[in-house]
Coordinates of N, CA, C and O in Angstrom, one line a residue:
M1 N -13.5 -8.9 22.1 CA -13.6 -9.6 21.2 C -14.3 -9.7 20.1 O -15.2 -10.7 19.4
A2 N -14.0 -8.4 19.5 CA -14.9 -7.8 18.6 C -14.1 -8.9 17.7 O -15.0 -8.7 16.1
F3 N -12.8 -9.3 17.2 CA -12.0 -9.9 16.4 C -13.2 -11.2 16.5 O -12.7 -11.7 15.0
A4 N -13.3 -11.6 17.5 CA -14.0 -12.9 17.2 C -14.6 -12.9 16.3 O -14.9 -14.0 15.6
S5 N -15.6 -12.1 16.7 CA -17.3 -11.8 15.9 C -16.8 -11.6 14.6 O -17.9 -12.2 14.0
L6 N -15.8 -10.5 14.3 CA -15.9 -10.4 12.7 C -15.2 -11.8 12.1 O -15.1 -12.4 11.3
H7 N -14.4 -12.3 12.5 CA -14.1 -13.7 12.1 C -15.4 -14.7 11.7 O -14.8 -15.2 10.3
Q8 N -16.1 -14.4 12.5 CA -16.9 -16.1 12.5 C -18.1 -15.5 11.6 O -18.2 -15.9 10.4
E9 N -18.4 -13.7 11.2 CA -18.8 -13.2 10.1 C -18.5 -13.7 9.0 O -19.1 -14.1 8.1
V10 N -17.0 -13.2 8.8 CA -16.5 -13.7 7.3 C -16.1 -15.0 7.3 O -17.1 -15.2 6.1
S11 N -15.6 -15.8 7.8 CA -16.0 -16.9 7.8 C -17.5 -17.5 7.6 O -17.2 -18.3 6.4
A12 N -18.3 -16.9 7.9 CA -20.0 -17.6 7.5 C -19.8 -17.1 5.9 O -20.4 -17.6 5.2
L13 N -20.1 -16.1 5.9 CA -19.2 -15.8 4.4 C -18.9 -16.0 3.3 O -19.9 -16.3 2.6
T14 N -18.1 -16.5 3.5 CA -16.5 -17.1 2.9 C -17.6 -18.5 2.6 O -17.5 -18.7 1.2
Q15 N -18.5 -19.1 3.1 CA -18.8 -20.1 3.3 C -19.8 -20.2 2.3 O -19.9 -20.8 2.2
K16 N -20.8 -19.3 2.6 CA -21.7 -19.0 2.0 C -21.9 -18.9 0.1 O -22.5 -19.1 -0.8
L17 N -20.3 -17.7 -0.2 CA -20.5 -17.6 -1.2 C -19.5 -18.6 -1.8 O -19.1 -18.7 -3.3
G18 N -19.2 -19.6 -1.1 CA -18.4 -20.6 -1.5 C -17.3 -19.7 -1.8 O -16.3 -20.5 -2.9
L19 N -16.4 -19.3 -1.0 CA -15.5 -18.9 -1.2 C -14.1 -19.9 0.0 O -14.7 -20.0 0.9
S20 N -12.9 -19.3 -0.4 CA -12.1 -19.8 0.7 C -11.6 -18.9 1.3 O -11.5 -18.0 1.0
S21 N -11.2 -19.2 2.5 CA -11.3 -18.7 3.9 C -10.0 -17.6 3.6 O -9.4 -16.6 3.6
E22 N -9.3 -18.5 2.7 CA -7.7 -17.4 2.1 C -7.9 -16.8 1.8 O -7.3 -15.6 1.3
L23 N -8.9 -16.5 0.7 CA -9.6 -14.9 -0.1 C -9.7 -14.1 0.8 O -9.4 -12.8 0.3
A24 N -10.9 -15.1 1.6 CA -11.0 -13.5 2.5 C -10.2 -13.3 2.9 O -10.1 -11.6 3.4
M25 N -9.6 -14.1 3.2 CA -7.9 -13.3 4.6 C -6.8 -12.7 3.2 O -6.4 -11.4 3.5
L26 N -7.0 -12.8 2.4 CA -6.2 -11.6 1.4 C -6.5 -10.6 1.0 O -5.7 -9.8 1.3
D27 N -8.0 -10.6 0.7 CA -8.6 -9.3 0.7 C -8.3 -8.8 1.9 O -8.2 -7.1 2.2
Y28 N -8.2 -9.1 2.8 CA -8.5 -8.5 4.2 C -7.2 -7.9 4.4 O -6.8 -6.4 4.3
A29 N -5.8 -8.2 4.0 CA -4.3 -8.2 4.4 C -4.0 -7.2 3.0 O -3.0 -6.5 3.4
W30 N -4.7 -7.3 2.1 CA -4.9 -6.3 0.6 C -4.9 -4.9 1.9 O -3.8 -3.9 1.6
E31 N -6.1 -4.8 2.1 CA -6.6 -3.9 2.6 C -5.3 -3.6 3.5 O -5.2 -2.2 3.5
K32 N -4.9 -4.0 4.5 CA -4.0 -3.6 5.7 C -3.1 -3.2 5.3 O -2.4 -2.1 6.0
E33 N -2.6 -3.8 4.2 CA -0.6 -3.7 3.6 C -0.4 -2.4 2.7 O 0.7 -2.2 2.9
M34 N -1.1 -2.7 2.2 CA -1.0 -1.6 0.7 C -0.7 -0.4 0.7 O -0.5 0.1 0.3
G35 N -1.6 0.2 1.9 CA -1.2 1.8 2.1 C -1.6 3.2 0.6 O -3.2 2.3 0.2
A36 N -1.5 3.7 0.5 CA -1.7 3.9 -0.8 C -2.0 3.1 -2.0 O -2.3 3.2 -3.5
L37 N -1.1 2.4 -2.2 CA -1.2 1.2 -3.7 C -2.5 0.1 -3.4 O -2.9 0.0 -4.9
K38 N -3.4 0.4 -2.5 CA -4.5 -0.1 -2.7 C -5.6 0.3 -3.9 O -6.5 -0.3 -4.1
N39 N -6.0 2.1 -3.6 CA -5.8 2.7 -4.9 C -5.6 2.5 -6.1 O -6.7 2.8 -7.1
L40 N -4.6 1.9 -6.4 CA -4.0 2.0 -7.8 C -3.7 0.5 -8.2 O -3.5 0.7 -9.2
V41 N -4.3 0.0 -7.6 CA -3.9 -1.3 -7.8 C -4.9 -2.6 -7.1 O -4.4 -2.5 -5.7
S42 N -5.1 -3.4 -8.1 CA -5.9 -4.6 -7.1 C -5.7 -6.3 -8.0 O -5.2 -5.7 -8.7
I43 N -6.4 -6.4 -7.2 CA -6.0 -8.6 -7.3 C -7.0 -8.7 -8.0 O -7.9 -8.6 -8.3
A44 N -5.7 -9.3 -9.7 CA -7.2 -9.4 -9.9 C -7.0 -11.8 -9.9 O -8.7 -11.9 -10.5
A45 N -6.2 -11.8 -9.8 CA -6.3 -13.3 -9.2 C -4.9 -13.8 -8.9 O -4.4 -12.8 -8.2
I46 N -5.5 -15.0 -8.1 CA -4.2 -16.4 -7.5 C -4.3 -16.9 -8.2 O -5.2 -18.1 -8.1
D47 N -2.9 -17.7 -8.8 CA -3.5 -19.4 -9.1 C -2.1 -19.7 -8.6 O -1.2 -19.5 -9.0
R48 N -1.7 -20.5 -8.1 CA -0.6 -21.9 -8.1 C 0.3 -20.6 -7.4 O 1.2 -20.8 -7.5
G49 N -0.2 -20.2 -6.9 CA 1.4 -19.2 -5.9 C 1.0 -18.0 -5.8 O 2.3 -16.9 -5.9
T50 N 0.9 -17.7 -7.4 CA 1.0 -16.3 -8.2 C -0.2 -15.4 -8.1 O -0.9 -15.6 -8.3
L51 N 0.1 -14.2 -7.1 CA -0.8 -13.1 -7.5 C -0.7 -12.8 -8.4 O 0.3 -11.4 -8.7
V52 N -1.8 -11.8 -8.9 CA -1.8 -11.3 -10.2 C -2.5 -10.0 -10.3 O -4.2 -10.2 -9.5
L53 N -1.9 -9.4 -10.3 CA -2.1 -7.7 -9.9 C -2.6 -7.0 -10.9 O -1.6 -6.7 -12.1
E54 N -3.4 -5.9 -10.9 CA -3.8 -5.2 -12.3 C -3.7 -4.0 -11.5 O -3.7 -3.3 -10.3
A55 N -3.0 -3.3 -12.4 CA -2.8 -1.6 -11.7 C -3.3 -0.9 -12.6 O -3.4 -0.9 -14.2
G56 N -3.4 0.5 -12.3 CA -4.0 1.4 -13.1 C -3.0 2.1 -14.1 O -3.7 3.0 -14.6
S57 N -2.0 2.7 -13.7 CA -0.8 3.4 -14.5 C -0.1 2.5 -14.6 O 0.9 1.7 -13.6
H58 N 1.3 2.8 -15.3 CA 2.8 2.6 -15.6 C 3.2 3.2 -14.4 O 4.2 2.5 -14.5
T59 N 3.1 4.2 -13.5 CA 3.8 4.1 -12.3 C 3.4 2.8 -11.5 O 4.3 2.8 -10.2
A60 N 2.5 3.1 -10.7 CA 2.0 2.1 -10.0 C 2.1 0.5 -10.7 O 2.9 0.0 -9.5
L61 N 2.6 0.1 -11.9 CA 3.7 -1.2 -12.1 C 4.5 -1.0 -11.7 O 4.7 -2.2 -11.1
Q62 N 5.4 0.3 -12.4 CA 6.6 -0.1 -11.9 C 7.1 -0.3 -10.0 O 7.7 -0.2 -9.6
E63 N 5.4 0.2 -9.4 CA 6.3 0.7 -7.6 C 6.1 -0.9 -7.9 O 6.6 -1.4 -6.6
V64 N 4.8 -1.4 -7.7 CA 5.0 -3.3 -7.7 C 5.8 -4.1 -8.0 O 6.4 -4.2 -7.3
M65 N 6.0 -3.5 -9.0 CA 7.6 -4.5 -9.9 C 8.7 -4.6 -8.8 O 9.9 -5.1 -8.3
L66 N 9.3 -3.1 -7.9 CA 10.1 -2.7 -8.2 C 10.0 -3.4 -6.2 O 11.1 -4.3 -5.1
R67 N 8.7 -3.6 -5.6 CA 8.3 -3.8 -4.1 C 7.5 -5.0 -3.8 O 7.1 -5.3 -3.1
R68 N 7.8 -6.2 -4.9 CA 6.6 -7.7 -4.8 C 7.4 -8.1 -4.1 O 6.5 -8.9 -3.2
R69 N 8.5 -8.4 -3.8 CA 9.0 -8.9 -2.7 C 8.5 -8.4 -1.3 O 8.0 -10.1 -0.4
E70 N 8.5 -7.2 -1.2 CA 8.3 -6.9 0.1 C 7.3 -6.7 0.5 O 6.4 -7.6 1.6
L71 N 6.4 -7.0 -0.6 CA 4.3 -6.7 -0.6 C 3.9 -8.3 -0.4 O 3.2 -8.7 0.3
A72 N 4.8 -9.6 -0.9 CA 4.5 -10.8 -0.9 C 4.8 -11.5 1.0 O 3.9 -12.2 1.6
R73 N 5.7 -11.0 1.5 CA 6.2 -10.9 2.3 C 4.3 -10.5 3.6 O 4.7 -11.1 4.5
K74 N 5.0 -8.7 3.6 CA 3.3 -8.2 4.0 C 2.8 -9.4 3.9 O 1.6 -9.2 5.1
L75 N 2.0 -9.7 2.8 CA 0.3 -10.4 2.7 C 0.8 -11.9 3.8 O -0.5 -12.2 3.9
N76 N 2.0 -12.5 3.2 CA 2.1 -13.8 3.6 C 1.8 -14.0 5.1 O 1.8 -15.0 5.8
K77 N 2.5 -12.2 5.8 CA 2.9 -12.6 7.3 C 0.9 -12.9 7.7 O 1.1 -13.2 9.0
H78 N -0.2 -12.5 7.1 CA -1.5 -12.7 7.9 C -1.8 -14.5 7.4 O -3.2 -14.9 7.9
F79 N -1.2 -15.1 7.1 CA -1.2 -16.2 6.6 C -0.9 -17.8 7.6 O 0.8 -17.2 8.0
S80 N -1.1 -18.5 8.0 CA -0.5 -20.0 9.2 C 1.0 -19.8 7.4 O 1.9 -20.5 8.6
S81 N 1.2 -20.3 7.1 CA 1.9 -20.8 5.9 C 1.6 -19.5 4.1 O 0.6 -19.7 4.0
P82 N 3.2 -19.3 3.8 CA 3.1 -18.3 3.4 C 1.8 -19.1 1.2 O 2.1 -20.2 1.4
I83 N 1.2 -17.9 1.2 CA 0.5 -18.6 0.4 C 1.1 -18.1 -1.6 O 0.1 -18.9 -2.5
I84 N 1.6 -17.0 -1.0 CA 2.3 -16.5 -2.4 C 3.5 -16.3 -2.4 O 4.5 -16.0 -1.7
Q85 N 4.3 -16.7 -3.3 CA 5.1 -17.2 -3.7 C 6.1 -16.0 -4.5 O 7.0 -15.8 -5.2
N86 N 5.0 -15.4 -5.5 CA 5.7 -14.7 -7.2 C 4.5 -13.9 -7.1 O 3.0 -14.2 -6.0
I87 N 4.5 -12.3 -7.4 CA 3.7 -11.7 -7.8 C 3.7 -10.7 -9.3 O 5.6 -10.8 -9.3
T88 N 2.8 -10.8 -9.7 CA 3.1 -10.8 -11.6 C 2.0 -9.3 -11.4 O 1.1 -9.4 -10.7
V89 N 2.3 -8.5 -12.2 CA 1.7 -7.4 -12.4 C 1.2 -6.9 -13.7 O 1.9 -7.0 -14.6
R90 N -0.1 -6.5 -14.1 CA -0.1 -6.3 -15.6 C -0.7 -4.5 -15.7 O -1.8 -4.9 -14.6
I91 N -1.2 -4.2 -16.4 CA -2.1 -2.8 -16.7 C -3.5 -3.2 -16.6 O -3.4 -4.4 -17.6
A92 N -4.1 -2.4 -16.0 CA -5.5 -2.5 -16.5 C -6.1 -2.8 -17.8 O -5.5 -1.9 -18.2
Q93 N -7.2 -3.6 -18.1 CA -7.3 -3.8 -19.2 C -7.7 -2.5 -19.7 O -7.9 -1.8 -21.5
N94 N -8.9 -1.9 -18.9 CA -9.7 -0.6 -19.1 C -8.9 0.8 -18.9 O -9.3 1.6 -18.9
H95 N -6.9 0.8 -18.6 CA -6.3 1.5 -18.6 C -6.7 2.1 -19.8 O -6.4 1.9 -20.9
G96 N -6.9 3.7 -20.3 CA -6.8 4.6 -21.2 C -7.4 4.7 -21.8 O -7.7 5.2 -22.9
H97 N -8.7 4.5 -21.7 CA -9.8 3.9 -22.0 C -10.9 4.6 -21.5 O -10.9 5.3 -20.0

């Protein structure tokens, strides 16, 4: 029953911080599904079904662009209905500085 306890804690924290449970679940799904990519790419925003990602390198950007349908499918399986219809990716602003 540790999962139920963890779910309750996440729900309480997201409520306290004024975040939606979808954002908390997206963060969880990202950590679980992205493998090595999670260290190279980060979530910048989600806006009207578009997940905006920031890549630390052009190689990581290319990887996400090639796999964006697969990544959306992997992330969406964590929700009762799909929240990600599209993924866009850009180079992180601090890249190269």
